[in-house]
Amino acid sequence: MKRSLLARILWQIESAGEKKLRVSDIAKENGISVFHLTRVFTIKTGSSPARFLRMRRLTQAAYRLTGTDKSIVEIALRAGYGSQEAFTRAFSAAFAVTPAAVGKGAAIPKHLIQESITLPNTETYTPLMPPRFELIKARRIVGLSARYSFETNGAIPAQWVEFITRAEAEGLTLAGQSFGVCHGMTEDGTFSYLAGVEADTHTIPKGFSCVTIQEGRYAVFTHFGSAATLRDTVEVIWNRYLPQARFQNTGAPDFELYPAEYNPTDPKGKVEIWIPIVDVENP
């Protein structure tokens, strides 16, 4: 079986040795966007690729401080830092102890050490039906928006509860479909999520936000099951399906489309995941 995108990325990181990799370098080598790389890495590991690269370099430097007779300056330069001062600031921020102290025997808390990630020889994943393809016009989605990281995105269900309560008070129509729009992901793995409904009004209620779903072609995947397993389907889309497809994600907002009758606890529920795409051969 062909290795997953994440397995290839992790192998590239660990095989790079002393070479200082950038997220953009890894994305280019795999023929994907930085957005795509950040999305799949964060979903699967809980860390952004930028943070993982930084922490792996600092962890390797920590081992050198105790395992060699190299000076802090030499170790700093080897880790990709331009000066001992810059290295000390980054090291201290990451491990709550200075390089000098570690060199003299101080311990780093084990939970702060970033070891390499090893995936099982056989990766299991949720079966995924091939997508259908849709051309759509631009759509305005009005709702509540919040900024998340992997560590904090467990609050999204509460965001939906708050949106429904406030939307009813504002008179927004909730009888039809609703949208969960993901946008603005950065290299550090943070992103914005908007829970909302389509609205043609240009008056946005106080405290609400508006995101425009762009006109264009979309790959539409279907998640079967409760909201609790939605993350598994999203991971397969980004880690398995898209890297092997003949199209690429554009980086524009993607969204979950919830039918009016959707029940997040129903194991037979159905949600569509719309990914904006462009053909690789004909961008």
Tab-separated table of C-alpha atoms in Angstrom:
chain	number	residue	atom	x	y	z
A	1	MET	CA	0.000	0.000	0.000
A	2	LYS	CA	1.269	3.457	-0.866
A	3	ARG	CA	2.402	5.443	2.152
A	4	SER	CA	0.166	8.249	3.334
A	5	LEU	CA	1.143	11.872	2.819
A	6	LEU	CA	1.932	12.262	6.514
A	7	ALA	CA	4.180	9.176	6.515
A	8	ARG	CA	6.189	10.648	3.625
A	9	ILE	CA	6.456	14.032	5.347
A	10	LEU	CA	7.684	12.540	8.620
A	11	TRP	CA	10.261	10.466	6.748
A	12	GLN	CA	11.522	13.575	4.937
A	13	ILE	CA	11.853	15.502	8.201
A	14	GLU	CA	13.822	12.785	9.967
A	15	SER	CA	15.968	12.040	6.889
A	16	ALA	CA	17.006	15.665	6.486
A	17	GLY	CA	19.671	15.353	9.170
A	18	GLU	CA	21.409	18.687	9.708
A	19	LYS	CA	19.573	20.378	6.865
A	20	LYS	CA	17.223	23.085	8.110
A	21	LEU	CA	13.860	22.434	6.502
A	22	ARG	CA	11.117	24.973	5.979
A	23	VAL	CA	7.441	24.160	5.782
A	24	SER	CA	7.361	25.614	2.267
A	25	ASP	CA	10.212	23.286	1.206
A	26	ILE	CA	8.334	20.201	2.392
A	27	ALA	CA	5.114	21.337	0.719
A	28	LYS	CA	6.888	21.964	-2.589
A	29	GLU	CA	8.622	18.582	-2.502
A	30	ASN	CA	5.249	16.869	-2.075
A	31	GLY	CA	3.470	18.956	-4.696
A	32	ILE	CA	0.982	20.455	-2.251
A	33	SER	CA	0.281	23.867	-0.777
A	34	VAL	CA	1.501	25.018	2.640
A	35	PHE	CA	-2.183	25.173	3.608
A	36	HIS	CA	-2.667	21.496	2.697
A	37	LEU	CA	0.492	20.450	4.539
A	38	THR	CA	-0.469	22.382	7.671
A	39	ARG	CA	-4.018	21.004	7.576
A	40	VAL	CA	-3.091	17.323	7.368
A	41	PHE	CA	-0.149	17.547	9.769
A	42	THR	CA	-2.133	19.358	12.436
A	43	ILE	CA	-5.174	17.088	12.161
A	44	LYS	CA	-3.108	13.934	12.541
A	45	THR	CA	-0.401	14.929	15.042
A	46	GLY	CA	-1.886	17.741	17.100
A	47	SER	CA	1.030	20.018	16.215
A	48	SER	CA	1.574	22.394	13.347
A	49	PRO	CA	4.480	21.410	11.054
A	50	ALA	CA	6.238	24.696	11.837
A	51	ARG	CA	6.118	24.012	15.577
A	52	PHE	CA	7.149	20.374	15.111
A	53	LEU	CA	10.204	21.352	13.042
A	54	ARG	CA	11.221	23.966	15.604
A	55	MET	CA	10.790	21.629	18.572
A	56	ARG	CA	12.631	18.766	16.868
A	57	ARG	CA	15.632	21.040	16.232
A	58	LEU	CA	15.604	22.263	19.828
A	59	THR	CA	15.236	18.726	21.187
A	60	GLN	CA	18.199	17.542	19.123
A	61	ALA	CA	20.164	20.538	20.392
A	62	ALA	CA	19.255	19.620	23.973
A	63	TYR	CA	20.688	16.141	23.488
A	64	ARG	CA	23.901	17.633	22.091
A	65	LEU	CA	24.278	19.863	25.138
A	66	THR	CA	24.611	16.796	27.349
A	67	GLY	CA	26.109	14.335	24.889
A	68	THR	CA	28.988	16.312	23.357
A	69	ASP	CA	31.673	18.770	24.365
A	70	LYS	CA	30.531	21.319	21.784
A	71	SER	CA	30.040	24.906	22.905
A	72	ILE	CA	26.603	26.509	23.091
A	73	VAL	CA	27.534	28.727	20.138
A	74	GLU	CA	28.428	25.712	17.991
A	75	ILE	CA	25.232	23.916	18.938
A	76	ALA	CA	23.184	27.066	18.285
A	77	LEU	CA	24.613	27.463	14.793
A	78	ARG	CA	24.113	23.776	14.049
A	79	ALA	CA	20.464	24.125	15.082
A	80	GLY	CA	19.990	26.946	12.571
A	81	TYR	CA	20.172	29.947	14.894
A	82	GLY	CA	22.247	32.985	14.002
A	83	SER	CA	23.534	33.658	17.485
A	84	GLN	CA	23.810	32.158	20.946
A	85	GLU	CA	21.398	34.797	22.230
A	86	ALA	CA	18.647	33.879	19.729
A	87	PHE	CA	19.138	30.184	20.481
A	88	THR	CA	18.991	30.765	24.235
A	89	ARG	CA	15.734	32.719	23.925
A	90	ALA	CA	14.084	30.005	21.803
A	91	PHE	CA	15.443	27.178	23.970
A	92	SER	CA	14.341	28.795	27.231
A	93	ALA	CA	10.872	29.561	25.854
A	94	ALA	CA	10.444	25.946	24.744
A	95	PHE	CA	11.853	24.121	27.755
A	96	ALA	CA	11.668	26.622	30.658
A	97	VAL	CA	15.397	26.140	31.304
A	98	THR	CA	18.484	27.697	29.701
A	99	PRO	CA	20.937	25.812	27.473
A	100	ALA	CA	23.714	26.614	29.946
A	101	ALA	CA	21.759	24.996	32.775
A	102	VAL	CA	21.087	21.872	30.700
A	103	GLY	CA	24.756	21.672	29.826
A	104	LYS	CA	25.495	21.608	33.572
A	105	GLY	CA	23.023	18.778	34.200
A	106	ALA	CA	19.624	20.435	34.594
A	107	ALA	CA	16.756	18.264	33.386
A	108	ILE	CA	14.151	19.197	30.798
A	109	PRO	CA	10.572	18.121	31.637
A	110	LYS	CA	9.891	15.006	29.556
A	111	HIS	CA	6.553	16.273	28.270
A	112	LEU	CA	8.319	19.197	26.557
A	113	ILE	CA	10.727	17.010	24.583
A	114	GLN	CA	9.680	16.504	20.957
A	115	GLU	CA	10.727	13.030	19.875
A	116	SER	CA	10.249	11.780	16.335
A	117	ILE	CA	6.786	10.532	15.420
A	118	THR	CA	6.576	6.929	14.283
A	119	LEU	CA	3.467	5.765	12.468
A	120	PRO	CA	2.423	2.105	12.551
A	121	ASN	CA	3.615	-0.039	9.649
A	122	THR	CA	0.000	-0.520	8.638
A	123	GLU	CA	-2.057	2.646	8.862
A	124	THR	CA	-5.786	2.122	9.266
A	125	TYR	CA	-8.224	4.712	8.016
A	126	THR	CA	-11.922	5.269	7.484
A	127	PRO	CA	-13.143	4.111	4.038
A	128	LEU	CA	-14.092	7.063	1.871
A	129	MET	CA	-16.471	7.224	-1.061
A	130	PRO	CA	-15.135	9.082	-4.111
A	131	PRO	CA	-16.403	12.668	-4.244
A	132	ARG	CA	-18.804	14.203	-6.671
A	133	PHE	CA	-17.939	17.548	-8.268
A	134	GLU	CA	-19.961	20.734	-8.211
A	135	LEU	CA	-19.674	24.194	-9.746
A	136	ILE	CA	-21.211	26.845	-7.507
A	137	LYS	CA	-21.713	30.591	-7.396
A	138	ALA	CA	-20.343	32.653	-4.523
A	139	ARG	CA	-22.354	32.392	-1.310
A	140	ARG	CA	-22.399	34.683	1.748
A	141	ILE	CA	-22.444	32.878	5.081
A	142	VAL	CA	-23.340	34.856	8.207
A	143	GLY	CA	-22.710	33.479	11.665
A	144	LEU	CA	-20.446	33.331	14.691
A	145	SER	CA	-16.709	33.088	14.048
A	146	ALA	CA	-13.928	32.008	16.400
A	147	ARG	CA	-10.214	31.326	16.135
A	148	TYR	CA	-8.926	27.873	17.085
A	149	SER	CA	-5.873	25.677	17.320
A	150	PHE	CA	-5.880	21.884	17.401
A	151	GLU	CA	-5.776	22.058	21.187
A	152	THR	CA	-8.838	24.320	21.446
A	153	ASN	CA	-11.094	23.159	18.597
A	154	GLY	CA	-13.050	20.952	20.970
A	155	ALA	CA	-15.048	24.113	21.692
A	156	ILE	CA	-16.650	24.116	18.212
A	157	PRO	CA	-19.811	22.247	19.347
A	158	ALA	CA	-20.365	24.928	22.002
A	159	GLN	CA	-19.935	27.550	19.276
A	160	TRP	CA	-22.806	25.934	17.350
A	161	VAL	CA	-25.046	26.009	20.430
A	162	GLU	CA	-24.284	29.685	20.946
A	163	PHE	CA	-24.884	30.458	17.270
A	164	ILE	CA	-28.288	28.770	17.206
A	165	THR	CA	-29.387	30.603	20.347
A	166	ARG	CA	-28.227	34.007	19.143
A	167	ALA	CA	-29.362	33.506	15.533
A	168	GLU	CA	-32.923	32.849	16.639
A	169	ALA	CA	-32.856	36.042	18.683
A	170	GLU	CA	-31.578	37.972	15.645
A	171	GLY	CA	-34.248	36.527	13.358
A	172	LEU	CA	-31.905	34.582	11.085
A	173	THR	CA	-33.594	31.698	9.259
A	174	LEU	CA	-32.449	28.356	10.656
A	175	ALA	CA	-34.951	26.077	8.924
A	176	GLY	CA	-32.626	25.162	6.064
A	177	GLN	CA	-29.023	24.098	5.644
A	178	SER	CA	-26.246	25.352	7.886
A	179	PHE	CA	-22.552	25.810	7.173
A	180	GLY	CA	-19.350	25.247	9.111
A	181	VAL	CA	-16.722	27.258	7.239
A	182	CYS	CA	-13.006	26.725	7.845
A	183	HIS	CA	-10.684	29.484	6.646
A	184	GLY	CA	-7.602	31.519	7.438
A	185	MET	CA	-5.330	28.636	8.461
A	186	THR	CA	-1.760	29.740	9.141
A	187	GLU	CA	1.524	27.833	9.366
A	188	ASP	CA	1.203	27.657	13.146
A	189	GLY	CA	-1.929	25.527	12.734
A	190	THR	CA	-4.501	28.070	13.899
A	191	PHE	CA	-7.637	28.679	11.843
A	192	SER	CA	-10.979	30.454	11.902
A	193	TYR	CA	-14.256	28.559	11.988
A	194	LEU	CA	-17.611	30.140	11.258
A	195	ALA	CA	-20.885	28.455	12.221
A	196	GLY	CA	-23.616	30.049	10.158
A	197	VAL	CA	-26.308	30.110	7.523
A	198	GLU	CA	-26.555	31.533	4.036
A	199	ALA	CA	-27.897	35.076	4.043
A	200	ASP	CA	-28.563	37.585	1.270
A	201	THR	CA	-28.832	40.522	3.634
A	202	HIS	CA	-25.957	42.994	3.821
A	203	THR	CA	-26.833	43.830	7.414
A	204	ILE	CA	-24.775	41.653	9.727
A	205	PRO	CA	-26.057	41.371	13.312
A	206	LYS	CA	-23.788	42.768	16.007
A	207	GLY	CA	-21.186	40.204	17.065
A	208	PHE	CA	-21.676	38.143	13.918
A	209	SER	CA	-19.280	37.767	10.974
A	210	CYS	CA	-19.587	37.081	7.268
A	211	VAL	CA	-17.459	34.782	5.102
A	212	THR	CA	-17.828	34.463	1.344
A	213	ILE	CA	-17.643	30.962	-0.079
A	214	GLN	CA	-15.913	31.508	-3.381
A	215	GLU	CA	-17.365	30.728	-6.778
A	216	GLY	CA	-15.727	27.734	-8.406
A	217	ARG	CA	-15.372	23.974	-8.565
A	218	TYR	CA	-15.628	21.847	-5.451
A	219	ALA	CA	-14.962	18.219	-4.582
A	220	VAL	CA	-17.854	17.120	-2.359
A	221	PHE	CA	-17.152	14.322	0.109
A	222	THR	CA	-19.762	12.705	2.357
A	223	HIS	CA	-19.280	11.836	6.002
A	224	PHE	CA	-21.564	9.125	7.329
A	225	GLY	CA	-21.904	9.034	11.113
A	226	SER	CA	-22.101	11.297	14.126
A	227	ALA	CA	-20.185	14.525	14.617
A	228	ALA	CA	-17.800	12.655	16.920
A	229	THR	CA	-16.257	10.797	13.957
A	230	LEU	CA	-16.252	13.703	11.483
A	231	ARG	CA	-12.572	14.380	12.212
A	232	ASP	CA	-11.660	10.882	10.978
A	233	THR	CA	-13.261	11.537	7.599
A	234	VAL	CA	-11.583	14.933	7.295
A	235	GLU	CA	-8.205	13.335	8.053
A	236	VAL	CA	-8.670	10.738	5.286
A	237	ILE	CA	-9.616	13.445	2.778
A	238	TRP	CA	-6.457	15.489	3.410
A	239	ASN	CA	-4.008	12.702	4.216
A	240	ARG	CA	-5.099	9.998	1.764
A	241	TYR	CA	-7.410	11.175	-0.991
A	242	LEU	CA	-6.271	14.656	-2.007
A	243	PRO	CA	-2.518	13.845	-2.278
A	244	GLN	CA	-3.333	11.159	-4.864
A	245	ALA	CA	-5.988	13.104	-6.766
A	246	ARG	CA	-5.588	14.868	-10.109
A	247	PHE	CA	-6.609	18.166	-8.538
A	248	GLN	CA	-5.413	20.392	-5.713
A	249	ASN	CA	-7.045	22.383	-2.980
A	250	THR	CA	-7.043	26.105	-3.783
A	251	GLY	CA	-6.638	27.300	-0.196
A	252	ALA	CA	-9.961	29.152	-0.312
A	253	PRO	CA	-12.477	28.516	2.496
A	254	ASP	CA	-13.781	24.944	2.638
A	255	PHE	CA	-16.956	24.064	4.459
A	256	GLU	CA	-19.161	21.454	6.068
A	257	LEU	CA	-22.757	21.464	4.807
A	258	TYR	CA	-25.316	20.281	7.361
A	259	PRO	CA	-28.860	19.362	6.261
A	260	ALA	CA	-31.808	20.839	8.143
A	261	GLU	CA	-32.599	17.503	9.800
A	262	TYR	CA	-29.016	16.900	10.982
A	263	ASN	CA	-28.563	15.441	14.465
A	264	PRO	CA	-24.904	15.516	15.621
A	265	THR	CA	-25.367	12.408	17.803
A	266	ASP	CA	-27.027	10.258	15.114
A	267	PRO	CA	-24.651	7.448	14.016
A	268	LYS	CA	-26.510	7.405	10.686
A	269	GLY	CA	-26.159	11.140	10.126
A	270	LYS	CA	-24.767	12.595	6.914
A	271	VAL	CA	-22.621	15.705	6.406
A	272	GLU	CA	-21.048	16.972	3.183
A	273	ILE	CA	-17.509	18.360	3.142
A	274	TRP	CA	-16.878	20.775	0.263
A	275	ILE	CA	-13.262	21.371	-0.789
A	276	PRO	CA	-12.459	24.085	-3.390
A	277	ILE	CA	-10.233	22.602	-6.079
A	278	VAL	CA	-8.353	23.277	-9.281
A	279	ASP	CA	-7.117	20.687	-11.782
A	280	VAL	CA	-3.375	20.020	-11.586
A	281	GLU	CA	-2.998	19.836	-15.368
A	282	ASN	CA	-5.108	22.908	-16.016
A	283	PRO	CA	-4.809	25.334	-13.075
